[in-house]
Short mmCIF file of C-alpha atoms in Angstrom, two decimals:
data_model
loop_
_atom_site.label_atom_id
_atom_site.label_comp_id
_atom_site.label_asym_id
_atom_site.label_seq_id
_atom_site.Cartn_x
_atom_site.Cartn_y
_atom_site.Cartn_z
CA MET A 1 23.21 8.94 -17.09
CA ILE A 2 23.26 5.55 -19.10
CA ARG A 3 24.07 2.55 -17.27
CA CYS A 4 24.18 -0.86 -19.36
CA LEU A 5 23.28 -4.37 -17.54
CA LEU A 6 24.43 -6.86 -20.13
CA VAL A 7 23.51 -11.02 -20.21
CA THR A 8 26.18 -12.64 -22.58
CA THR A 9 25.88 -15.85 -24.14
CA ASP A 10 27.77 -17.84 -21.45
CA HIS A 11 25.24 -16.48 -18.69
CA GLN A 12 27.60 -13.55 -17.50
CA VAL A 13 26.34 -10.53 -16.11
CA LEU A 14 28.28 -7.45 -17.06
CA VAL A 15 27.60 -3.26 -16.16
CA ASP A 16 28.86 -0.75 -18.70
CA THR A 17 27.96 2.45 -19.87
CA ASP A 18 28.95 1.85 -23.68
CA LEU A 19 25.58 1.93 -26.01
CA ASP A 20 27.81 0.27 -28.63
CA ARG A 21 28.13 -2.98 -26.61
CA LEU A 22 24.53 -3.53 -26.65
CA HIS A 23 24.43 -5.40 -30.56
CA ALA A 24 27.77 -7.50 -29.98
CA PRO A 25 27.28 -10.98 -30.81
CA ASN A 26 27.56 -12.55 -27.14
CA ILE A 27 24.99 -10.29 -25.47
CA LYS A 28 22.08 -11.93 -25.45
CA TRP A 29 19.56 -9.64 -22.70
CA TYR A 30 20.21 -6.10 -21.83
CA PHE A 31 18.90 -3.65 -19.34
CA VAL A 32 19.72 0.04 -20.20
CA ASP A 33 18.46 3.27 -17.93
CA PHE A 34 18.85 6.49 -18.86
CA ASP A 35 18.53 8.22 -15.59
CA GLN A 36 17.93 12.14 -15.82
CA PRO A 37 19.79 12.06 -19.40
CA THR A 38 21.69 15.12 -21.14
CA GLU A 39 20.42 16.55 -24.52
CA HIS A 40 23.07 14.10 -26.04
CA GLU A 41 21.82 10.80 -24.05
CA LYS A 42 18.23 11.65 -25.45
CA GLN A 43 19.82 11.55 -28.65
CA GLN A 44 21.55 8.35 -27.87
CA LEU A 45 17.84 6.90 -27.06
CA VAL A 46 16.72 7.99 -30.44
CA SER A 47 19.49 6.74 -32.56
CA ALA A 48 20.79 3.73 -30.41
CA PHE A 49 16.88 2.06 -30.60
CA GLU A 50 13.94 1.76 -33.16
CA PHE A 51 11.39 3.12 -31.03
CA HIS A 52 8.60 4.64 -32.43
CA PRO A 53 8.66 8.42 -32.30
CA LEU A 54 5.13 9.03 -30.60
CA ALA A 55 6.85 6.49 -27.58
CA LEU A 56 9.95 9.17 -28.05
CA GLU A 57 7.55 11.71 -27.78
CA ASP A 58 5.79 10.56 -24.73
CA CYS A 59 9.30 10.38 -22.76
CA PHE A 60 10.35 13.53 -23.83
CA GLN A 61 7.19 15.66 -22.84
CA TYR A 62 6.97 15.44 -19.00
CA LEU A 63 3.94 14.26 -18.37
CA GLN A 64 2.12 11.72 -19.53
CA ARG A 65 -0.95 9.68 -18.06
CA PRO A 66 0.39 6.46 -16.87
CA LYS A 67 -0.80 3.47 -20.10
CA LEU A 68 0.41 0.87 -21.79
CA GLU A 69 0.36 0.89 -25.50
CA TYR A 70 1.77 -1.95 -28.01
CA TYR A 71 4.43 -0.90 -30.41
CA GLU A 72 5.45 -4.06 -33.61
CA GLY A 73 8.33 -6.01 -31.19
CA TYR A 74 7.58 -4.17 -27.92
CA SER A 75 5.49 -2.84 -24.83
CA PHE A 76 5.67 0.50 -23.67
CA PHE A 77 4.65 1.50 -20.26
CA VAL A 78 4.19 4.65 -18.73
CA LEU A 79 4.84 4.99 -15.00
CA HIS A 80 4.15 6.99 -11.54
CA ALA A 81 5.75 7.22 -8.73
CA LEU A 82 5.05 9.49 -5.76
CA ASP A 83 7.15 12.20 -4.75
CA THR A 84 7.31 11.83 -0.88
CA GLU A 85 7.77 15.89 -0.64
CA SER A 86 5.64 17.32 -3.12
CA LEU A 87 3.34 14.28 -3.44
CA LYS A 88 3.25 14.84 -7.65
CA GLY A 89 3.87 11.81 -10.07
CA LYS A 90 7.34 11.33 -11.18
CA GLU A 91 7.07 9.29 -14.75
CA ILE A 92 9.61 6.26 -15.17
CA ASN A 93 8.91 4.86 -19.18
CA LEU A 94 9.63 1.44 -19.81
CA PHE A 95 10.05 0.02 -23.00
CA ALA A 96 10.26 -3.82 -22.98
CA ASN A 97 9.87 -7.40 -25.06
CA GLU A 98 11.53 -10.61 -24.44
CA LYS A 99 15.02 -9.39 -25.38
CA TYR A 100 15.74 -6.18 -23.47
CA VAL A 101 14.38 -3.60 -20.80
CA VAL A 102 14.61 -0.20 -21.38
CA SER A 103 13.69 2.96 -19.12
CA TYR A 104 14.06 6.64 -19.21
CA HIS A 105 13.43 8.76 -16.52
CA GLU A 106 14.38 12.80 -16.19
CA GLU A 107 14.08 12.41 -12.05
CA PRO A 108 15.98 10.07 -9.99
CA SER A 109 13.94 6.96 -9.42
CA SER A 110 14.77 5.33 -5.80
CA GLU A 111 12.64 2.12 -7.86
CA ILE A 112 14.68 1.65 -10.85
CA ASP A 113 18.36 1.99 -8.40
CA LEU A 114 17.09 -0.77 -6.23
CA VAL A 115 15.92 -3.02 -8.84
CA PHE A 116 18.82 -2.12 -11.39
CA ASN A 117 21.17 -2.82 -8.73
CA ALA A 118 19.65 -6.09 -7.27
CA PHE A 119 19.63 -7.93 -10.85
CA GLN A 120 23.28 -7.67 -11.28
CA ARG A 121 23.93 -9.56 -8.68
CA ILE A 122 22.21 -12.27 -9.93
CA HIS A 123 22.97 -15.09 -12.23
CA GLY A 124 21.17 -17.65 -14.00
CA ASP A 125 18.43 -18.29 -16.49
CA HIS A 126 18.26 -14.37 -17.51
CA GLU A 127 14.92 -15.91 -20.27
CA HIS A 128 12.45 -13.91 -17.60
CA TRP A 129 14.08 -11.16 -16.03
CA THR A 130 12.12 -8.64 -18.74
CA ILE A 131 9.02 -9.66 -17.02
CA GLU A 132 10.71 -9.74 -13.95
CA ILE A 133 12.28 -6.76 -13.64
CA VAL A 134 8.58 -5.00 -15.15
CA HIS A 135 6.84 -6.20 -12.35
CA LYS A 136 9.72 -4.98 -9.67
CA ILE A 137 9.88 -1.92 -10.93
CA MET A 138 6.21 -1.61 -10.76
CA ASP A 139 6.26 -3.46 -7.20
CA LYS A 140 8.83 -1.09 -6.23
CA ILE A 141 6.58 2.27 -7.03
CA VAL A 142 3.29 0.87 -5.61
CA ASP A 143 4.68 -0.03 -2.25
CA GLY A 144 5.88 3.80 -2.36
CA TYR A 145 2.10 3.91 -2.14
CA PHE A 146 1.38 3.24 1.07
CA PRO A 147 4.02 5.17 3.74
CA ILE A 148 2.19 8.39 1.71
CA VAL A 149 -1.61 7.66 2.35
CA HIS A 150 -0.43 6.00 5.77
CA THR A 151 0.80 9.18 6.50
CA LEU A 152 -2.08 11.23 5.44
CA GLU A 153 -4.28 8.91 7.41
CA ASP A 154 -2.31 9.61 10.60
CA LYS A 155 -2.35 13.54 9.97
CA ILE A 156 -6.55 13.19 9.55
CA PHE A 157 -6.66 11.21 12.98
CA SER A 158 -4.84 13.60 14.61
CA LEU A 159 -7.09 16.26 13.84
CA GLU A 160 -9.47 14.51 16.58
CA GLY A 161 -10.10 15.82 19.45
CA ARG A 162 -9.21 19.01 18.32
CA TYR A 163 -12.70 20.60 18.09
CA GLU A 164 -12.91 21.15 21.94
CA GLN A 165 -9.70 23.62 21.28
CA ARG A 166 -10.82 27.23 21.06
CA GLY A 167 -9.13 29.97 18.88
CA ASN A 168 -7.25 27.45 16.26
CA ASP A 169 -10.49 27.06 14.31
CA LYS A 170 -9.29 28.67 11.37
CA ARG A 171 -6.22 26.34 11.50
CA ILE A 172 -8.14 22.83 11.58
CA MET A 173 -10.21 23.71 8.45
CA GLU A 174 -6.85 24.61 7.00
CA ASP A 175 -4.99 21.57 7.76
CA ILE A 176 -8.60 19.33 6.84
CA PHE A 177 -8.60 21.43 2.97
CA ASP A 178 -4.73 20.82 2.71
CA ILE A 179 -5.45 16.90 3.71
CA ARG A 180 -8.68 16.93 1.21
CA SER A 181 -6.09 18.51 -1.46
CA ASP A 182 -3.23 15.94 -1.02
CA LEU A 183 -5.16 12.72 -1.41
CA LEU A 184 -6.95 14.10 -4.71
CA GLU A 185 -2.96 14.82 -5.66
CA VAL A 186 -2.12 11.08 -4.66
CA ALA A 187 -5.25 9.90 -6.20
CA ARG A 188 -4.61 11.58 -9.67
CA THR A 189 -1.52 9.34 -9.89
CA ILE A 190 -3.29 5.82 -7.92
CA LEU A 191 -6.17 5.84 -10.12
CA PRO A 192 -4.69 5.86 -13.52
CA MET A 193 -2.20 3.07 -12.19
CA ARG A 194 -4.81 1.08 -11.35
CA ASP A 195 -6.07 1.13 -14.82
CA LEU A 196 -2.81 -0.09 -15.81
CA LEU A 197 -2.44 -2.76 -13.81
CA TYR A 198 -5.54 -4.07 -15.03
CA ARG A 199 -4.84 -3.86 -18.12
CA VAL A 200 -1.69 -5.82 -17.72
CA VAL A 201 -3.36 -8.21 -15.68
CA GLU A 202 -6.08 -8.75 -18.19
CA SER A 203 -3.79 -8.42 -21.41
CA ARG A 204 -2.99 -11.14 -23.75
CA ARG A 205 -0.15 -9.69 -25.72
CA LEU A 206 1.98 -9.65 -22.91
CA ALA A 207 4.08 -12.40 -23.17
CA ILE A 208 3.35 -13.06 -18.88
CA HIS A 209 3.06 -16.88 -17.99
CA ALA A 210 0.34 -17.71 -15.67
CA ASN A 211 2.08 -18.02 -12.57
CA LYS A 212 4.08 -14.59 -13.27
CA LYS A 213 0.08 -13.24 -13.80
CA ALA A 214 -0.45 -14.00 -9.72
CA PHE A 215 2.20 -11.52 -9.30
CA PHE A 216 0.77 -8.15 -10.85
CA GLN A 217 -2.62 -9.36 -9.55
CA ASP A 218 -0.84 -8.87 -5.98
CA ILE A 219 0.18 -5.43 -7.50
CA TYR A 220 -3.78 -4.56 -8.83
CA ASP A 221 -5.16 -6.14 -5.22
CA HIS A 222 -3.03 -3.52 -3.99
CA LEU A 223 -3.84 -0.32 -5.77
CA LEU A 224 -7.16 -1.42 -4.93
CA LYS A 225 -6.90 -1.43 -1.17
CA LEU A 226 -5.35 1.99 -1.83
CA ASN A 227 -8.13 3.27 -4.12
CA ASP A 228 -10.42 2.04 -0.75
CA MET A 229 -8.15 4.00 1.82
CA ILE A 230 -7.89 7.17 -0.01
CA GLU A 231 -12.08 7.08 -0.47
CA TYR A 232 -12.22 6.34 3.02
CA ASN A 233 -10.06 9.22 4.15
CA ARG A 234 -11.81 11.83 2.15
CA GLU A 235 -15.06 10.90 3.52
CA MET A 236 -13.58 11.26 7.24
CA THR A 237 -12.23 14.64 5.96
CA SER A 238 -15.66 15.44 4.82
CA GLU A 239 -17.08 14.19 8.02
CA PHE A 240 -14.77 15.79 10.45
CA ARG A 241 -15.44 19.12 8.15
CA ASP A 242 -19.46 18.86 8.16
CA ASN A 243 -18.93 18.19 12.10
CA PHE A 244 -16.14 20.98 12.83
CA ILE A 245 -19.00 23.38 10.79
CA SER A 246 -21.77 22.10 12.96
CA LEU A 247 -19.80 22.38 16.35
CA ASN A 248 -18.97 25.86 15.27
CA SER A 249 -22.80 26.91 14.82
CA TYR A 250 -23.62 25.29 17.79
CA ARG A 251 -21.19 27.35 19.29
CA MET A 252 -22.16 30.47 17.49
CA ASN A 253 -25.99 30.05 18.32
CA ASN A 254 -25.06 29.76 22.16
CA ILE A 255 -23.54 32.86 22.05
CA MET A 256 -26.24 34.76 20.15
CA LYS A 257 -28.63 33.13 22.71
CA THR A 258 -26.90 34.64 25.66
CA LEU A 259 -26.42 38.03 23.89
CA THR A 260 -29.66 37.68 22.69
CA ILE A 261 -30.96 37.49 26.36
CA PHE A 262 -29.10 40.29 28.08
CA THR A 263 -30.84 42.61 25.08
CA THR A 264 -34.07 41.20 25.97
CA ILE A 265 -33.35 41.80 30.01
CA PHE A 266 -32.20 45.50 29.27
CA MET A 267 -35.02 46.67 27.07
CA PRO A 268 -37.22 47.09 29.40
CA LEU A 269 -35.09 48.70 31.70
CA THR A 270 -33.74 51.02 28.80
CA PHE A 271 -37.21 51.90 28.19
CA ILE A 272 -37.71 52.87 31.44
CA ALA A 273 -34.93 55.18 31.76
CA GLY A 274 -35.50 56.55 28.46
CA ILE A 275 -38.81 57.90 29.69
CA TYR A 276 -37.36 59.19 33.08
CA GLY A 277 -34.42 60.90 31.29
CA MET A 278 -36.43 63.04 28.66
CA ASN A 279 -36.34 65.84 31.41
CA PHE A 280 -40.03 67.42 31.07
CA GLU A 281 -41.19 69.81 33.60
CA HIS A 282 -44.28 68.55 33.89
CA MET A 283 -43.61 64.64 34.98
CA PRO A 284 -45.16 63.92 37.97
CA GLU A 285 -43.01 61.07 39.47
CA LEU A 286 -39.82 63.45 38.71
CA THR A 287 -41.56 65.15 41.88
CA THR A 288 -42.27 62.03 44.30
CA LYS A 289 -40.05 61.55 47.33
CA TYR A 290 -39.04 57.78 46.31
CA GLY A 291 -39.45 57.93 42.67
CA TYR A 292 -35.88 57.25 42.17
CA PHE A 293 -36.18 53.93 44.62
CA PHE A 294 -39.57 52.61 43.10
CA ALA A 295 -38.18 53.35 39.86
CA LEU A 296 -34.77 50.88 40.45
CA GLY A 297 -37.11 48.63 42.11
CA GLY A 298 -39.56 48.19 39.29
CA MET A 299 -36.15 47.39 37.00
CA ALA A 300 -34.66 44.93 39.44
CA MET A 301 -38.23 43.17 39.48
CA ILE A 302 -38.70 43.27 35.52
CA SER A 303 -35.08 41.86 35.36
CA ILE A 304 -36.02 39.16 38.23
CA SER A 305 -38.91 38.18 36.30
CA MET A 306 -37.87 37.53 32.99
CA ILE A 307 -34.61 35.67 34.33
CA LEU A 308 -37.18 33.56 36.18
CA TYR A 309 -38.94 32.94 32.92
CA PHE A 310 -35.97 32.60 30.77
CA ARG A 311 -35.06 29.77 33.49
CA LYS A 312 -38.23 28.36 33.59
CA ASN A 313 -38.16 27.64 29.32
CA HIS A 314 -35.03 26.47 29.96
CA TRP A 315 -33.59 29.32 27.68
CA PHE A 316 -29.96 28.75 29.81
CA ASP A 317 -29.74 25.39 29.14
CA GLU A 318 -27.12 24.22 26.56
#
């Protein structure tokens, strides 16, 4: 779908789908959105505008890294929104100069929809609409990152307290690694966007008034905050993972200690039982009247002595 937002010389705002009207004498400014374009509509992007072939190639070859490039007469932005389900980047391309904004995206974009619908209701001076629209689109994209990061943060804190539960060790580790993978996926979008906003704020080639730069600086600050949140959450998952492994090792050591104690107690008893189970004919103890009871008593005394020795040396303490 192609939709056009046109501003006439008498400051009227029109919505149309016909690209032929863009070059009419009474059109002073326009915003054209290529929303999930067909092959025919892609060819219209090529034929209706004189954009550089490399910029068009970046549009058609999905998915490019977020970036800002300068061409003769306009600037080209590659932005990434985040899909809330898959956490994959959704590319949004912008061509912008003082007379127009052209957006191109092959997936649905709620950010573009919100900005397009908002500006078609605005009347008045259109001279700063290009910067306003670029700013609003970037702002909406970055605002969409926060709920995703907060959701991952909630998942991390939900892991706390589950270490004492037994029987779900494998599931906890799977959750930790899933969250770390999601954080890495989000970081792949946020970090390049942070670098892009830094270029925008520091750029001298973009026609951004000083008081407008503060708004882009605000978006950049949000991206710095998101980056810090991701780093903190990754450290949290590392700490949970290490604590979980340590706790499992502690449990395993206690189990091994218990098994070692029982094995050590039964070793002399097994030795005695083995001696008397050899069935030699000339073993004098076999003919002793109370030999059986002496053997059992000796085994009991050995076991009790070993238990008392282990307790004295705190082997039973966890």
